[in-house]
Amino acid sequence: MHATVGDRVRIKGRIVGMKEHVGEIVEVRGSQGEPPYRVRFDDGHEALIFPGPDCLIEQRGPQD
């Protein structure tokens, strides 16, 4: 997995009814874009994450 600052993270709910968590990567701590990532989620909290198989990284586009 590879990411850069500004990319979006989507963590899918693991059970029915569990909402998806969405956030922006504000810091990449691994060398060459590898995890862990510090993420600021849409509800305002920040966390250090090691993305799992339920996580999708959306690359930042040129217009972002």
A tleap script that builds the chain and sets N, CA, C and O, in Angstrom:
source leaprc.protein.ff14SB
mol = sequence {
  NMET HIE ALA THR VAL GLY ASP ARG VAL ARG
  ILE LYS GLY ARG ILE VAL GLY MET LYS GLU
  HIE VAL GLY GLU ILE VAL GLU VAL ARG GLY
  SER GLN GLY GLU PRO PRO TYR ARG VAL ARG
  PHE ASP ASP GLY HIE GLU ALA LEU ILE PHE
  PRO GLY PRO ASP CYS LEU ILE GLU GLN ARG
  GLY PRO GLN CASP
}
set mol.1.N position { 0.848 -1.170 0.000 }
set mol.1.CA position { 0.000 0.000 0.000 }
set mol.1.C position { 0.898 1.238 0.000 }
set mol.1.O position { 1.920 1.281 0.684 }
set mol.2.N position { 0.496 2.239 -0.777 }
set mol.2.CA position { 1.274 3.454 -0.934 }
set mol.2.C position { 0.332 4.650 -0.889 }
set mol.2.O position { -0.747 4.609 -1.480 }
set mol.3.N position { 0.725 5.707 -0.197 }
set mol.3.CA position { -0.107 6.913 -0.103 }
set mol.3.C position { 0.781 8.134 0.057 }
set mol.3.O position { 1.959 8.031 0.400 }
set mol.4.N position { 0.181 9.301 -0.202 }
set mol.4.CA position { 0.855 10.573 0.006 }
set mol.4.C position { -0.078 11.475 0.807 }
set mol.4.O position { -1.278 11.218 0.905 }
set mol.5.N position { 0.488 12.529 1.375 }
set mol.5.CA position { -0.305 13.490 2.140 }
set mol.5.C position { -1.369 14.080 1.212 }
set mol.5.O position { -1.082 14.467 0.079 }
set mol.6.N position { -2.592 14.139 1.715 }
set mol.6.CA position { -3.709 14.664 0.937 }
set mol.6.C position { -4.597 13.586 0.354 }
set mol.6.O position { -5.731 13.872 -0.033 }
set mol.7.N position { -4.111 12.338 0.277 }
set mol.7.CA position { -4.950 11.246 -0.206 }
set mol.7.C position { -6.075 10.987 0.788 }
set mol.7.O position { -5.958 11.317 1.968 }
set mol.8.N position { -7.153 10.399 0.310 }
set mol.8.CA position { -8.305 10.074 1.159 }
set mol.8.C position { -8.265 8.596 1.536 }
set mol.8.O position { -7.815 7.756 0.756 }
set mol.9.N position { -8.738 8.295 2.734 }
set mol.9.CA position { -8.825 6.931 3.241 }
set mol.9.C position { -10.298 6.610 3.478 }
set mol.9.O position { -11.019 7.398 4.090 }
set mol.10.N position { -10.738 5.463 2.997 }
set mol.10.CA position { -12.093 4.970 3.254 }
set mol.10.C position { -11.968 3.613 3.936 }
set mol.10.O position { -11.387 2.675 3.391 }
set mol.11.N position { -12.525 3.532 5.139 }
set mol.11.CA position { -12.517 2.263 5.879 }
set mol.11.C position { -13.953 1.763 5.904 }
set mol.11.O position { -14.833 2.372 6.512 }
set mol.12.N position { -14.166 0.645 5.234 }
set mol.12.CA position { -15.508 0.074 5.107 }
set mol.12.C position { -15.963 -0.506 6.439 }
set mol.12.O position { -15.157 -0.986 7.236 }
set mol.13.N position { -17.275 -0.452 6.664 }
set mol.13.CA position { -17.855 -1.092 7.839 }
set mol.13.C position { -17.732 -2.605 7.726 }
set mol.13.O position { -17.902 -3.161 6.641 }
set mol.14.N position { -17.444 -3.265 8.819 }
set mol.14.CA position { -17.239 -4.721 8.799 }
set mol.14.C position { -18.522 -5.503 9.026 }
set mol.14.O position { -18.582 -6.700 8.744 }
set mol.15.N position { -19.547 -4.833 9.533 }
set mol.15.CA position { -20.820 -5.496 9.767 }
set mol.15.C position { -21.937 -4.644 9.172 }
set mol.15.O position { -21.764 -3.444 8.955 }
set mol.16.N position { -23.063 -5.261 8.914 }
set mol.16.CA position { -24.203 -4.545 8.354 }
set mol.16.C position { -24.620 -3.430 9.313 }
set mol.16.O position { -24.762 -3.648 10.516 }
set mol.17.N position { -24.812 -2.241 8.759 }
set mol.17.CA position { -25.234 -1.099 9.561 }
set mol.17.C position { -24.091 -0.260 10.101 }
set mol.17.O position { -24.323 0.851 10.579 }
set mol.18.N position { -22.868 -0.754 10.040 }
set mol.18.CA position { -21.705 0.011 10.500 }
set mol.18.C position { -21.311 0.993 9.406 }
set mol.18.O position { -21.091 0.595 8.262 }
set mol.19.N position { -21.221 2.276 9.750 }
set mol.19.CA position { -20.931 3.268 8.720 }
set mol.19.C position { -19.461 3.280 8.333 }
set mol.19.O position { -18.585 2.854 9.086 }
set mol.20.N position { -19.228 3.781 7.136 }
set mol.20.CA position { -17.880 3.904 6.600 }
set mol.20.C position { -17.176 5.096 7.248 }
set mol.20.O position { -17.800 6.131 7.481 }
set mol.21.N position { -15.886 4.958 7.540 }
set mol.21.CA position { -15.084 6.060 8.071 }
set mol.21.C position { -14.258 6.632 6.923 }
set mol.21.O position { -13.617 5.890 6.178 }
set mol.22.N position { -14.279 7.956 6.786 }
set mol.22.CA position { -13.561 8.630 5.706 }
set mol.22.C position { -12.679 9.701 6.316 }
set mol.22.O position { -13.102 10.424 7.218 }
set mol.23.N position { -11.446 9.805 5.822 }
set mol.23.CA position { -10.537 10.820 6.336 }
set mol.23.C position { -9.464 11.173 5.326 }
set mol.23.O position { -9.364 10.567 4.259 }
set mol.24.N position { -8.664 12.167 5.685 }
set mol.24.CA position { -7.569 12.633 4.844 }
set mol.24.C position { -6.243 12.308 5.511 }
set mol.24.O position { -6.084 12.508 6.715 }
set mol.25.N position { -5.299 11.810 4.738 }
set mol.25.CA position { -3.962 11.524 5.256 }
set mol.25.C position { -3.233 12.845 5.453 }
set mol.25.O position { -3.055 13.613 4.507 }
set mol.26.N position { -2.812 13.105 6.686 }
set mol.26.CA position { -2.110 14.351 6.995 }
set mol.26.C position { -0.620 14.118 7.253 }
set mol.26.O position { 0.160 15.069 7.304 }
set mol.27.N position { -0.227 12.848 7.417 }
set mol.27.CA position { 1.188 12.532 7.611 }
set mol.27.C position { 1.425 11.083 7.214 }
set mol.27.O position { 0.643 10.195 7.555 }
set mol.28.N position { 2.524 10.854 6.485 }
set mol.28.CA position { 2.941 9.507 6.109 }
set mol.28.C position { 4.214 9.216 6.891 }
set mol.28.O position { 5.224 9.897 6.709 }
set mol.29.N position { 4.176 8.219 7.750 }
set mol.29.CA position { 5.341 7.938 8.610 }
set mol.29.C position { 6.251 6.855 8.068 }
set mol.29.O position { 7.405 6.757 8.484 }
set mol.30.N position { 5.757 6.043 7.149 }
set mol.30.CA position { 6.592 5.000 6.552 }
set mol.30.C position { 7.465 5.588 5.456 }
set mol.30.O position { 7.135 6.616 4.864 }
set mol.31.N position { 8.571 4.928 5.196 }
set mol.31.CA position { 9.435 5.398 4.114 }
set mol.31.C position { 8.793 5.058 2.770 }
set mol.31.O position { 8.198 3.990 2.622 }
set mol.32.N position { 8.905 5.919 1.830 }
set mol.32.CA position { 8.398 5.741 0.471 }
set mol.32.C position { 6.889 5.515 0.414 }
set mol.32.O position { 6.407 4.773 -0.442 }
set mol.33.N position { 6.139 6.148 1.316 }
set mol.33.CA position { 4.687 6.119 1.259 }
set mol.33.C position { 3.998 4.955 1.934 }
set mol.33.O position { 2.783 4.804 1.810 }
set mol.34.N position { 4.742 4.130 2.644 }
set mol.34.CA position { 4.131 2.996 3.331 }
set mol.34.C position { 3.528 3.429 4.666 }
set mol.34.O position { 3.872 4.488 5.191 }
set mol.35.N position { 2.621 2.605 5.216 }
set mol.35.CA position { 2.034 2.895 6.536 }
set mol.35.C position { 3.103 2.885 7.616 }
set mol.35.O position { 4.184 2.333 7.412 }
set mol.36.N position { 2.814 3.484 8.752 }
set mol.36.CA position { 1.531 4.001 9.215 }
set mol.36.C position { 1.245 5.401 8.674 }
set mol.36.O position { 2.143 6.130 8.252 }
set mol.37.N position { -0.059 5.748 8.705 }
set mol.37.CA position { -0.527 7.054 8.267 }
set mol.37.C position { -1.260 7.735 9.411 }
set mol.37.O position { -2.016 7.097 10.144 }
set mol.38.N position { -1.029 9.053 9.561 }
set mol.38.CA position { -1.841 9.831 10.496 }
set mol.38.C position { -2.979 10.405 9.671 }
set mol.38.O position { -2.757 11.094 8.675 }
set mol.39.N position { -4.212 10.109 10.101 }
set mol.39.CA position { -5.406 10.457 9.337 }
set mol.39.C position { -6.306 11.362 10.163 }
set mol.39.O position { -6.539 11.116 11.347 }
set mol.40.N position { -6.815 12.423 9.516 }
set mol.40.CA position { -7.825 13.280 10.136 }
set mol.40.C position { -9.166 12.883 9.517 }
set mol.40.O position { -9.405 13.093 8.328 }
set mol.41.N position { -10.034 12.306 10.349 }
set mol.41.CA position { -11.325 11.822 9.882 }
set mol.41.C position { -12.315 12.965 9.786 }
set mol.41.O position { -12.120 14.026 10.378 }
set mol.42.N position { -13.398 12.732 9.020 }
set mol.42.CA position { -14.394 13.773 8.768 }
set mol.42.C position { -15.053 14.302 10.035 }
set mol.42.O position { -15.544 15.431 10.052 }
set mol.43.N position { -15.067 13.496 11.101 }
set mol.43.CA position { -15.669 13.977 12.358 }
set mol.43.C position { -14.680 14.782 13.207 }
set mol.43.O position { -15.018 15.218 14.307 }
set mol.44.N position { -13.445 14.982 12.691 }
set mol.44.CA position { -12.476 15.836 13.361 }
set mol.44.C position { -11.393 15.117 14.153 }
set mol.44.O position { -10.366 15.718 14.467 }
set mol.45.N position { -11.597 13.845 14.485 }
set mol.45.CA position { -10.555 13.179 15.275 }
set mol.45.C position { -9.427 12.698 14.368 }
set mol.45.O position { -9.628 12.476 13.174 }
set mol.46.N position { -8.244 12.541 14.945 }
set mol.46.CA position { -7.077 12.061 14.221 }
set mol.46.C position { -6.607 10.764 14.849 }
set mol.46.O position { -6.729 10.552 16.056 }
set mol.47.N position { -6.065 9.898 14.000 }
set mol.47.CA position { -5.577 8.609 14.483 }
set mol.47.C position { -4.416 8.152 13.608 }
set mol.47.O position { -4.317 8.523 12.439 }
set mol.48.N position { -3.544 7.343 14.193 }
set mol.48.CA position { -2.467 6.695 13.471 }
set mol.48.C position { -2.997 5.337 13.045 }
set mol.48.O position { -3.394 4.536 13.891 }
set mol.49.N position { -3.009 5.065 11.729 }
set mol.49.CA position { -3.588 3.806 11.268 }
set mol.49.C position { -2.589 2.995 10.455 }
set mol.49.O position { -1.692 3.535 9.807 }
set mol.50.N position { -2.771 1.698 10.509 }
set mol.50.CA position { -2.108 0.737 9.653 }
set mol.50.C position { -3.232 0.091 8.846 }
set mol.50.O position { -3.886 -0.825 9.345 }
set mol.51.N position { -3.476 0.542 7.606 }
set mol.51.CA position { -4.641 0.092 6.849 }
set mol.51.C position { -4.662 -1.416 6.656 }
set mol.51.O position { -3.638 -2.054 6.413 }
set mol.52.N position { -5.872 -1.963 6.772 }
set mol.52.CA position { -6.093 -3.384 6.557 }
set mol.52.C position { -6.830 -3.634 5.258 }
set mol.52.O position { -6.954 -2.726 4.436 }
set mol.53.N position { -7.322 -4.851 5.054 }
set mol.53.CA position { -8.001 -5.195 3.802 }
set mol.53.C position { -9.339 -4.481 3.619 }
set mol.53.O position { -9.874 -4.454 2.510 }
set mol.54.N position { -9.881 -3.910 4.676 }
set mol.54.CA position { -11.152 -3.187 4.584 }
set mol.54.C position { -10.948 -1.705 4.263 }
set mol.54.O position { -11.893 -0.920 4.342 }
set mol.55.N position { -9.727 -1.317 3.904 }
set mol.55.CA position { -9.367 0.086 3.689 }
set mol.55.C position { -9.044 0.337 2.213 }
set mol.55.O position { -8.419 -0.489 1.547 }
set mol.56.N position { -9.484 1.490 1.723 }
set mol.56.CA position { -9.214 1.905 0.358 }
set mol.56.C position { -8.543 3.272 0.392 }
set mol.56.O position { -9.021 4.184 1.066 }
set mol.57.N position { -7.439 3.415 -0.332 }
set mol.57.CA position { -6.746 4.696 -0.446 }
set mol.57.C position { -7.137 5.305 -1.792 }
set mol.57.O position { -6.961 4.679 -2.838 }
set mol.58.N position { -7.671 6.536 -1.760 }
set mol.58.CA position { -8.030 7.252 -2.982 }
set mol.58.C position { -6.974 8.319 -3.222 }
set mol.58.O position { -6.818 9.249 -2.431 }
set mol.59.N position { -6.260 8.172 -4.315 }
set mol.59.CA position { -5.181 9.105 -4.634 }
set mol.59.C position { -5.743 10.487 -4.898 }
set mol.59.O position { -6.807 10.625 -5.502 }
set mol.60.N position { -5.038 11.502 -4.450 }
set mol.60.CA position { -5.411 12.893 -4.669 }
set mol.60.C position { -5.246 13.203 -6.157 }
set mol.60.O position { -4.222 12.876 -6.757 }
set mol.61.N position { -6.251 13.831 -6.738 }
set mol.61.CA position { -6.203 14.197 -8.141 }
set mol.61.C position { -5.540 15.538 -8.344 }
set mol.61.O position { -5.316 16.269 -7.378 }
set mol.62.N position { -5.214 15.884 -9.602 }
set mol.62.CA position { -4.543 17.169 -9.873 }
set mol.62.C position { -5.422 18.373 -9.551 }
set mol.62.O position { -4.894 19.446 -9.259 }
set mol.63.N position { -6.745 18.231 -9.595 }
set mol.63.CA position { -7.631 19.345 -9.284 }
set mol.63.C position { -7.841 19.536 -7.800 }
set mol.63.O position { -8.375 20.571 -7.401 }
set mol.64.N position { -7.444 18.575 -6.946 }
set mol.64.CA position { -7.638 18.667 -5.486 }
set mol.64.C position { -6.635 19.591 -4.842 }
set mol.64.O position { -6.661 19.779 -3.626 }
savepdb mol mol.pdb
quit
